[in-house]
Amino acid sequence: MTVAAEKSTRTVAPFRGDQVGSFLRPRALKDARQAFVSGSISSEELRKAEDEEINRLVDKQVEVGLKAVTDGEFRRSWWHLDFLEGLTGIEGYVPEHGYFFEGVETEKYDVRNTGKIAFNPNHPFFKDFVYLKESVGDRALPKATIPSPNQLLHQGIRDETIYPTVEAFCKDIQQAYRETIQEFYRLGCRYLQIDDCFWGVLCYDKVVEDISEEELTNLKELSAKNVQGILKDKPADLVITTHICRGNYASTFAGSGAYEPVAKELFGQTDYDGYFLEYDTERSGGFEPLRFYKGQGQIVLGLITSKTGELEAKEDIKARIQEAAKYVPLEQLCLSTQCGFASTEEGNHLTEEEQWNKVKLVLEVAQEVWGN
């Protein structure tokens, strides 16, 4: 199979050269957030600063050629907690420890269950999306990103006095998400990405070794049911993809392991329109687990790392795309960085120039492999 023989234009999301969502926070934005925390500026002044930086980011994404454009998650501290604590029945709090990554502990913050979980019609993410949509206009497709409902399955979040069973817990979560998705759609969203670390955790070598096969099976089934539950009644013209993350904090990671332990359930029992997969290092294993994918959507290969500024060689990326095409047809493959550039406001350890060079590399390789 030759690259030239398989060129095909793709006009719907996910695109041949796509992106995960978050971008490095500019210094002006970081300064504004610090000023707000210290009480030097008001929430209105902070939002004005965010608006200005988001407008610049949107212009830059359009300029480099991205067909899907995000707000860079510029209004968030965390890729997931800001959204989750906006749901009814979930609140943020300061625990004893932060999250543990490779040799690093994050800031101490998490969410917990304080009441019945429900849709929040006043969730701030709706207002944020409307602003993004207006900023983008007709120049590109505005893309919203939110965390997976599976993020609430992490140990210790569910209050067992409110939800004695995990099934009842998931039922309300799914309903809240279904209504959230419908509201995004009503506001004009046609490309929504569900970021999911829970699937990533379930394929970490250490986790697979430490829990029983029965428990692993139960958690995979629960995760798949959660996904299918929120995709129920999805509008036909709304593209919903997922990004399976293995941890992305200040250029570190949370775990290693191939997709094999979760592949059958993830690829065979969920109906996303696309799957953004991290494949930037050997920590993710090979492409063999893709053999379980028989859907009609896209597999977005995260072959270019967002953790460092060093550029990958084009021919190496193309060779890996061809290797993946042994398991999924080339026309069902796309390309992106393995994750965003700033899953938290701290951001990864590379410069903004290096960040944009990475994005350009994604788009250049996609153009050379698939055409426009």
Short mmCIF file of C-alpha atoms in Angstrom, two decimals, residues 102-351:
data_model
loop_
_atom_site.label_atom_id
_atom_site.label_comp_id
_atom_site.label_asym_id
_atom_site.label_seq_id
_atom_site.Cartn_x
_atom_site.Cartn_y
_atom_site.Cartn_z
CA GLU A 102 5.75 10.56 37.22
CA GLY A 103 7.79 12.11 40.04
CA VAL A 104 5.36 15.02 40.51
CA GLU A 105 2.35 15.83 42.67
CA THR A 106 -0.15 18.37 41.33
CA GLU A 107 -1.88 21.16 43.19
CA LYS A 108 -4.32 19.80 45.80
CA TYR A 109 -7.79 19.97 44.30
CA ASP A 110 -10.50 17.46 43.43
CA VAL A 111 -14.27 17.01 43.29
CA ARG A 112 -16.73 15.06 45.44
CA ASN A 113 -20.37 14.08 45.41
CA THR A 114 -22.53 16.24 47.70
CA GLY A 115 -26.05 15.59 46.43
CA LYS A 116 -28.13 14.12 43.65
CA ILE A 117 -26.31 14.69 40.36
CA ALA A 118 -28.24 16.62 37.74
CA PHE A 119 -27.92 18.82 34.67
CA ASN A 120 -27.07 22.45 35.41
CA PRO A 121 -28.70 24.74 32.82
CA ASN A 122 -26.48 27.58 34.03
CA HIS A 123 -23.22 25.68 33.64
CA PRO A 124 -20.55 28.28 32.72
CA PHE A 125 -19.25 26.09 29.88
CA PHE A 126 -22.35 26.95 27.85
CA LYS A 127 -21.58 30.66 27.93
CA ASP A 128 -17.96 29.86 27.12
CA PHE A 129 -18.94 27.86 24.05
CA VAL A 130 -21.20 30.63 22.76
CA TYR A 131 -18.27 33.03 22.97
CA LEU A 132 -16.01 30.59 21.11
CA LYS A 133 -18.61 30.07 18.39
CA GLU A 134 -18.97 33.83 17.87
CA SER A 135 -15.19 34.30 17.81
CA VAL A 136 -14.73 31.56 15.20
CA GLY A 137 -17.60 32.67 12.97
CA ASP A 138 -17.71 30.80 9.68
CA ARG A 139 -13.94 30.36 9.46
CA ALA A 140 -13.78 26.89 11.05
CA LEU A 141 -15.72 24.41 13.17
CA PRO A 142 -15.82 25.34 16.88
CA LYS A 143 -14.97 22.31 19.01
CA ALA A 144 -16.03 21.89 22.64
CA THR A 145 -14.18 19.58 25.03
CA ILE A 146 -15.51 18.16 28.30
CA PRO A 147 -14.40 15.30 30.58
CA SER A 148 -15.99 11.87 30.40
CA PRO A 149 -18.64 10.80 32.92
CA ASN A 150 -16.18 8.02 33.73
CA GLN A 151 -14.00 10.57 35.53
CA LEU A 152 -16.57 10.42 38.33
CA LEU A 153 -15.91 6.70 38.79
CA HIS A 154 -12.54 7.33 40.41
CA GLN A 155 -12.33 6.02 43.94
CA GLY A 156 -13.75 8.24 46.66
CA ILE A 157 -15.92 10.60 44.59
CA ARG A 158 -19.29 8.86 45.10
CA ASP A 159 -21.02 9.51 48.44
CA GLU A 160 -22.48 6.12 49.36
CA THR A 161 -25.07 7.71 51.66
CA ILE A 162 -26.49 9.52 48.61
CA TYR A 163 -25.89 6.71 46.13
CA PRO A 164 -25.71 3.30 47.84
CA THR A 165 -25.06 1.66 44.45
CA VAL A 166 -22.76 2.67 41.62
CA GLU A 167 -25.57 1.84 39.18
CA ALA A 168 -27.82 4.56 40.65
CA PHE A 169 -24.87 6.95 40.63
CA CYS A 170 -24.19 6.30 36.94
CA LYS A 171 -27.86 6.59 36.02
CA ASP A 172 -28.02 10.19 37.22
CA ILE A 173 -24.61 11.03 35.73
CA GLN A 174 -25.71 9.76 32.35
CA GLN A 175 -28.93 11.78 32.44
CA ALA A 176 -27.03 14.94 33.40
CA TYR A 177 -24.64 14.37 30.51
CA ARG A 178 -27.40 13.66 28.01
CA GLU A 179 -29.06 16.96 28.86
CA THR A 180 -25.69 18.73 28.76
CA ILE A 181 -25.01 17.35 25.29
CA GLN A 182 -28.43 18.46 24.08
CA GLU A 183 -27.81 21.98 25.41
CA PHE A 184 -24.45 22.20 23.66
CA TYR A 185 -26.23 21.12 20.48
CA ARG A 186 -28.97 23.72 20.96
CA LEU A 187 -26.27 26.37 21.25
CA GLY A 188 -24.80 25.33 17.91
CA CYS A 189 -22.12 22.81 18.89
CA ARG A 190 -21.57 20.19 16.20
CA TYR A 191 -18.21 18.82 17.39
CA LEU A 192 -17.85 17.66 20.98
CA GLN A 193 -14.89 15.79 22.44
CA ILE A 194 -15.20 13.64 25.58
CA ASP A 195 -11.83 13.38 27.34
CA ASP A 196 -11.42 10.14 29.29
CA CYS A 197 -8.55 9.17 31.60
CA PHE A 198 -10.47 6.26 33.14
CA TRP A 199 -9.99 3.98 30.13
CA GLY A 200 -6.33 4.96 30.21
CA VAL A 201 -6.05 3.97 33.88
CA LEU A 202 -7.65 0.58 33.16
CA CYS A 203 -4.84 -0.29 30.76
CA TYR A 204 -1.95 0.82 32.98
CA ASP A 205 0.34 -2.13 33.57
CA LYS A 206 0.30 -1.56 37.34
CA VAL A 207 -3.50 -1.42 37.53
CA VAL A 208 -3.94 -4.55 35.43
CA GLU A 209 -1.50 -6.38 37.69
CA ASP A 210 -3.01 -5.16 40.97
CA ILE A 211 -6.74 -5.78 40.50
CA SER A 212 -8.60 -9.02 39.84
CA GLU A 213 -9.76 -9.98 36.38
CA GLU A 214 -13.35 -9.85 37.63
CA GLU A 215 -12.97 -6.30 38.94
CA LEU A 216 -11.29 -5.17 35.73
CA THR A 217 -14.11 -6.69 33.69
CA ASN A 218 -16.73 -4.96 35.84
CA LEU A 219 -15.03 -1.58 35.52
CA LYS A 220 -14.73 -1.93 31.74
CA GLU A 221 -18.39 -2.85 31.41
CA LEU A 222 -19.41 0.04 33.65
CA SER A 223 -17.30 2.45 31.59
CA ALA A 224 -18.77 1.21 28.31
CA LYS A 225 -22.33 1.52 29.66
CA ASN A 226 -21.62 5.07 30.80
CA VAL A 227 -20.43 5.98 27.32
CA GLN A 228 -23.38 4.40 25.57
CA GLY A 229 -25.71 5.99 28.10
CA ILE A 230 -24.60 9.52 27.25
CA LEU A 231 -24.59 8.86 23.49
CA LYS A 232 -28.22 7.79 23.60
CA ASP A 233 -30.39 10.06 21.45
CA LYS A 234 -27.36 11.91 20.08
CA PRO A 235 -28.37 14.21 17.19
CA ALA A 236 -27.31 12.69 13.87
CA ASP A 237 -25.27 15.73 12.81
CA LEU A 238 -23.40 16.07 16.11
CA VAL A 239 -19.92 14.52 16.00
CA ILE A 240 -18.83 13.17 19.38
CA THR A 241 -15.30 11.85 19.75
CA THR A 242 -13.27 10.71 22.72
CA HIS A 243 -9.67 11.22 23.74
CA ILE A 244 -8.16 8.41 25.81
CA CYS A 245 -5.56 10.09 28.01
CA ARG A 246 -2.68 8.61 30.02
CA GLY A 247 -1.99 11.71 32.07
CA ASN A 248 -0.58 15.03 30.90
CA TYR A 249 0.75 17.38 33.56
CA ALA A 250 3.77 19.65 33.12
CA SER A 251 5.21 17.24 30.51
CA THR A 252 4.90 14.22 32.82
CA PHE A 253 2.62 11.18 32.57
CA ALA A 254 0.54 9.05 34.94
CA GLY A 255 1.01 5.50 33.67
CA SER A 256 2.13 3.07 30.97
CA GLY A 257 0.47 0.16 29.25
CA ALA A 258 -0.86 -1.03 25.90
CA TYR A 259 -4.54 -0.64 24.93
CA GLU A 260 -4.95 -4.42 24.78
CA PRO A 261 -6.67 -4.87 28.22
CA VAL A 262 -9.49 -2.46 27.27
CA ALA A 263 -9.55 -2.67 23.48
CA LYS A 264 -12.41 -5.14 23.09
CA GLU A 265 -14.76 -3.06 25.23
CA LEU A 266 -13.53 0.39 24.22
CA PHE A 267 -13.52 -0.23 20.48
CA GLY A 268 -16.25 -2.85 20.31
CA GLN A 269 -18.84 -1.64 22.83
CA THR A 270 -18.83 2.16 22.43
CA ASP A 271 -20.07 4.16 19.46
CA TYR A 272 -18.01 7.32 19.34
CA ASP A 273 -17.49 8.98 15.96
CA GLY A 274 -13.77 9.10 16.60
CA TYR A 275 -11.11 7.90 19.04
CA PHE A 276 -8.10 10.11 19.80
CA LEU A 277 -5.40 7.70 21.00
CA GLU A 278 -2.02 8.43 22.55
CA TYR A 279 0.73 6.75 20.55
CA ASP A 280 3.67 9.12 20.97
CA THR A 281 5.91 6.73 22.93
CA GLU A 282 6.43 3.03 23.55
CA ARG A 283 4.45 3.44 26.78
CA SER A 284 1.27 2.96 24.75
CA GLY A 285 2.32 -0.30 23.12
CA GLY A 286 1.68 -1.23 19.50
CA PHE A 287 -1.25 -0.86 17.12
CA GLU A 288 -2.44 -4.47 17.46
CA PRO A 289 -5.39 -3.55 19.77
CA LEU A 290 -6.88 -1.58 16.87
CA ARG A 291 -7.91 -4.92 15.36
CA PHE A 292 -10.99 -4.75 17.61
CA TYR A 293 -12.22 -1.57 15.94
CA LYS A 294 -14.91 -2.40 13.38
CA GLY A 295 -16.82 0.89 13.50
CA GLN A 296 -17.39 3.40 10.71
CA GLY A 297 -15.73 6.32 12.53
CA GLN A 298 -12.14 7.51 12.70
CA ILE A 299 -9.10 6.49 14.70
CA VAL A 300 -7.04 9.62 15.38
CA LEU A 301 -3.43 8.62 15.93
CA GLY A 302 -1.63 10.76 18.51
CA LEU A 303 1.82 10.17 17.04
CA ILE A 304 3.27 13.61 17.74
CA THR A 305 4.03 14.40 21.37
CA SER A 306 2.81 17.58 23.04
CA LYS A 307 5.20 17.07 25.97
CA THR A 308 8.41 18.28 24.32
CA GLY A 309 9.34 20.78 21.64
CA GLU A 310 11.53 18.47 19.58
CA LEU A 311 9.93 17.78 16.21
CA GLU A 312 9.40 14.23 15.04
CA ALA A 313 10.67 13.19 11.60
CA LYS A 314 7.94 13.18 8.97
CA GLU A 315 8.99 9.88 7.47
CA ASP A 316 8.85 8.20 10.88
CA ILE A 317 5.30 9.44 11.40
CA LYS A 318 4.24 8.30 7.94
CA ALA A 319 5.73 4.86 8.56
CA ARG A 320 3.75 4.52 11.78
CA ILE A 321 0.55 5.58 10.01
CA GLN A 322 1.13 2.81 7.48
CA GLU A 323 1.73 0.35 10.31
CA ALA A 324 -1.59 1.31 11.92
CA ALA A 325 -3.28 0.91 8.53
CA LYS A 326 -2.67 -2.83 8.81
CA TYR A 327 -5.45 -2.89 11.41
CA VAL A 328 -7.72 0.02 10.42
CA PRO A 329 -8.17 1.19 6.80
CA LEU A 330 -6.08 4.26 6.00
CA GLU A 331 -9.19 6.24 5.07
CA GLN A 332 -10.41 5.76 8.66
CA LEU A 333 -7.22 7.15 10.18
CA CYS A 334 -6.41 10.73 11.16
CA LEU A 335 -3.49 12.42 12.93
CA SER A 336 -3.03 14.66 15.96
CA THR A 337 -0.72 15.32 18.87
CA GLN A 338 -1.08 12.68 21.57
CA CYS A 339 -2.70 15.15 24.00
CA GLY A 340 -3.25 18.86 24.48
CA PHE A 341 -0.43 21.22 25.33
CA ALA A 342 -1.83 22.32 28.69
CA SER A 343 -4.23 19.93 30.40
CA THR A 344 -3.83 22.22 33.40
CA GLU A 345 -3.00 25.92 33.43
CA GLU A 346 0.65 25.13 34.21
CA GLY A 347 1.15 23.74 30.72
CA ASN A 348 3.79 21.44 29.27
CA HIS A 349 7.48 22.34 29.03
CA LEU A 350 7.79 23.80 25.55
CA THR A 351 7.51 27.27 24.06
#
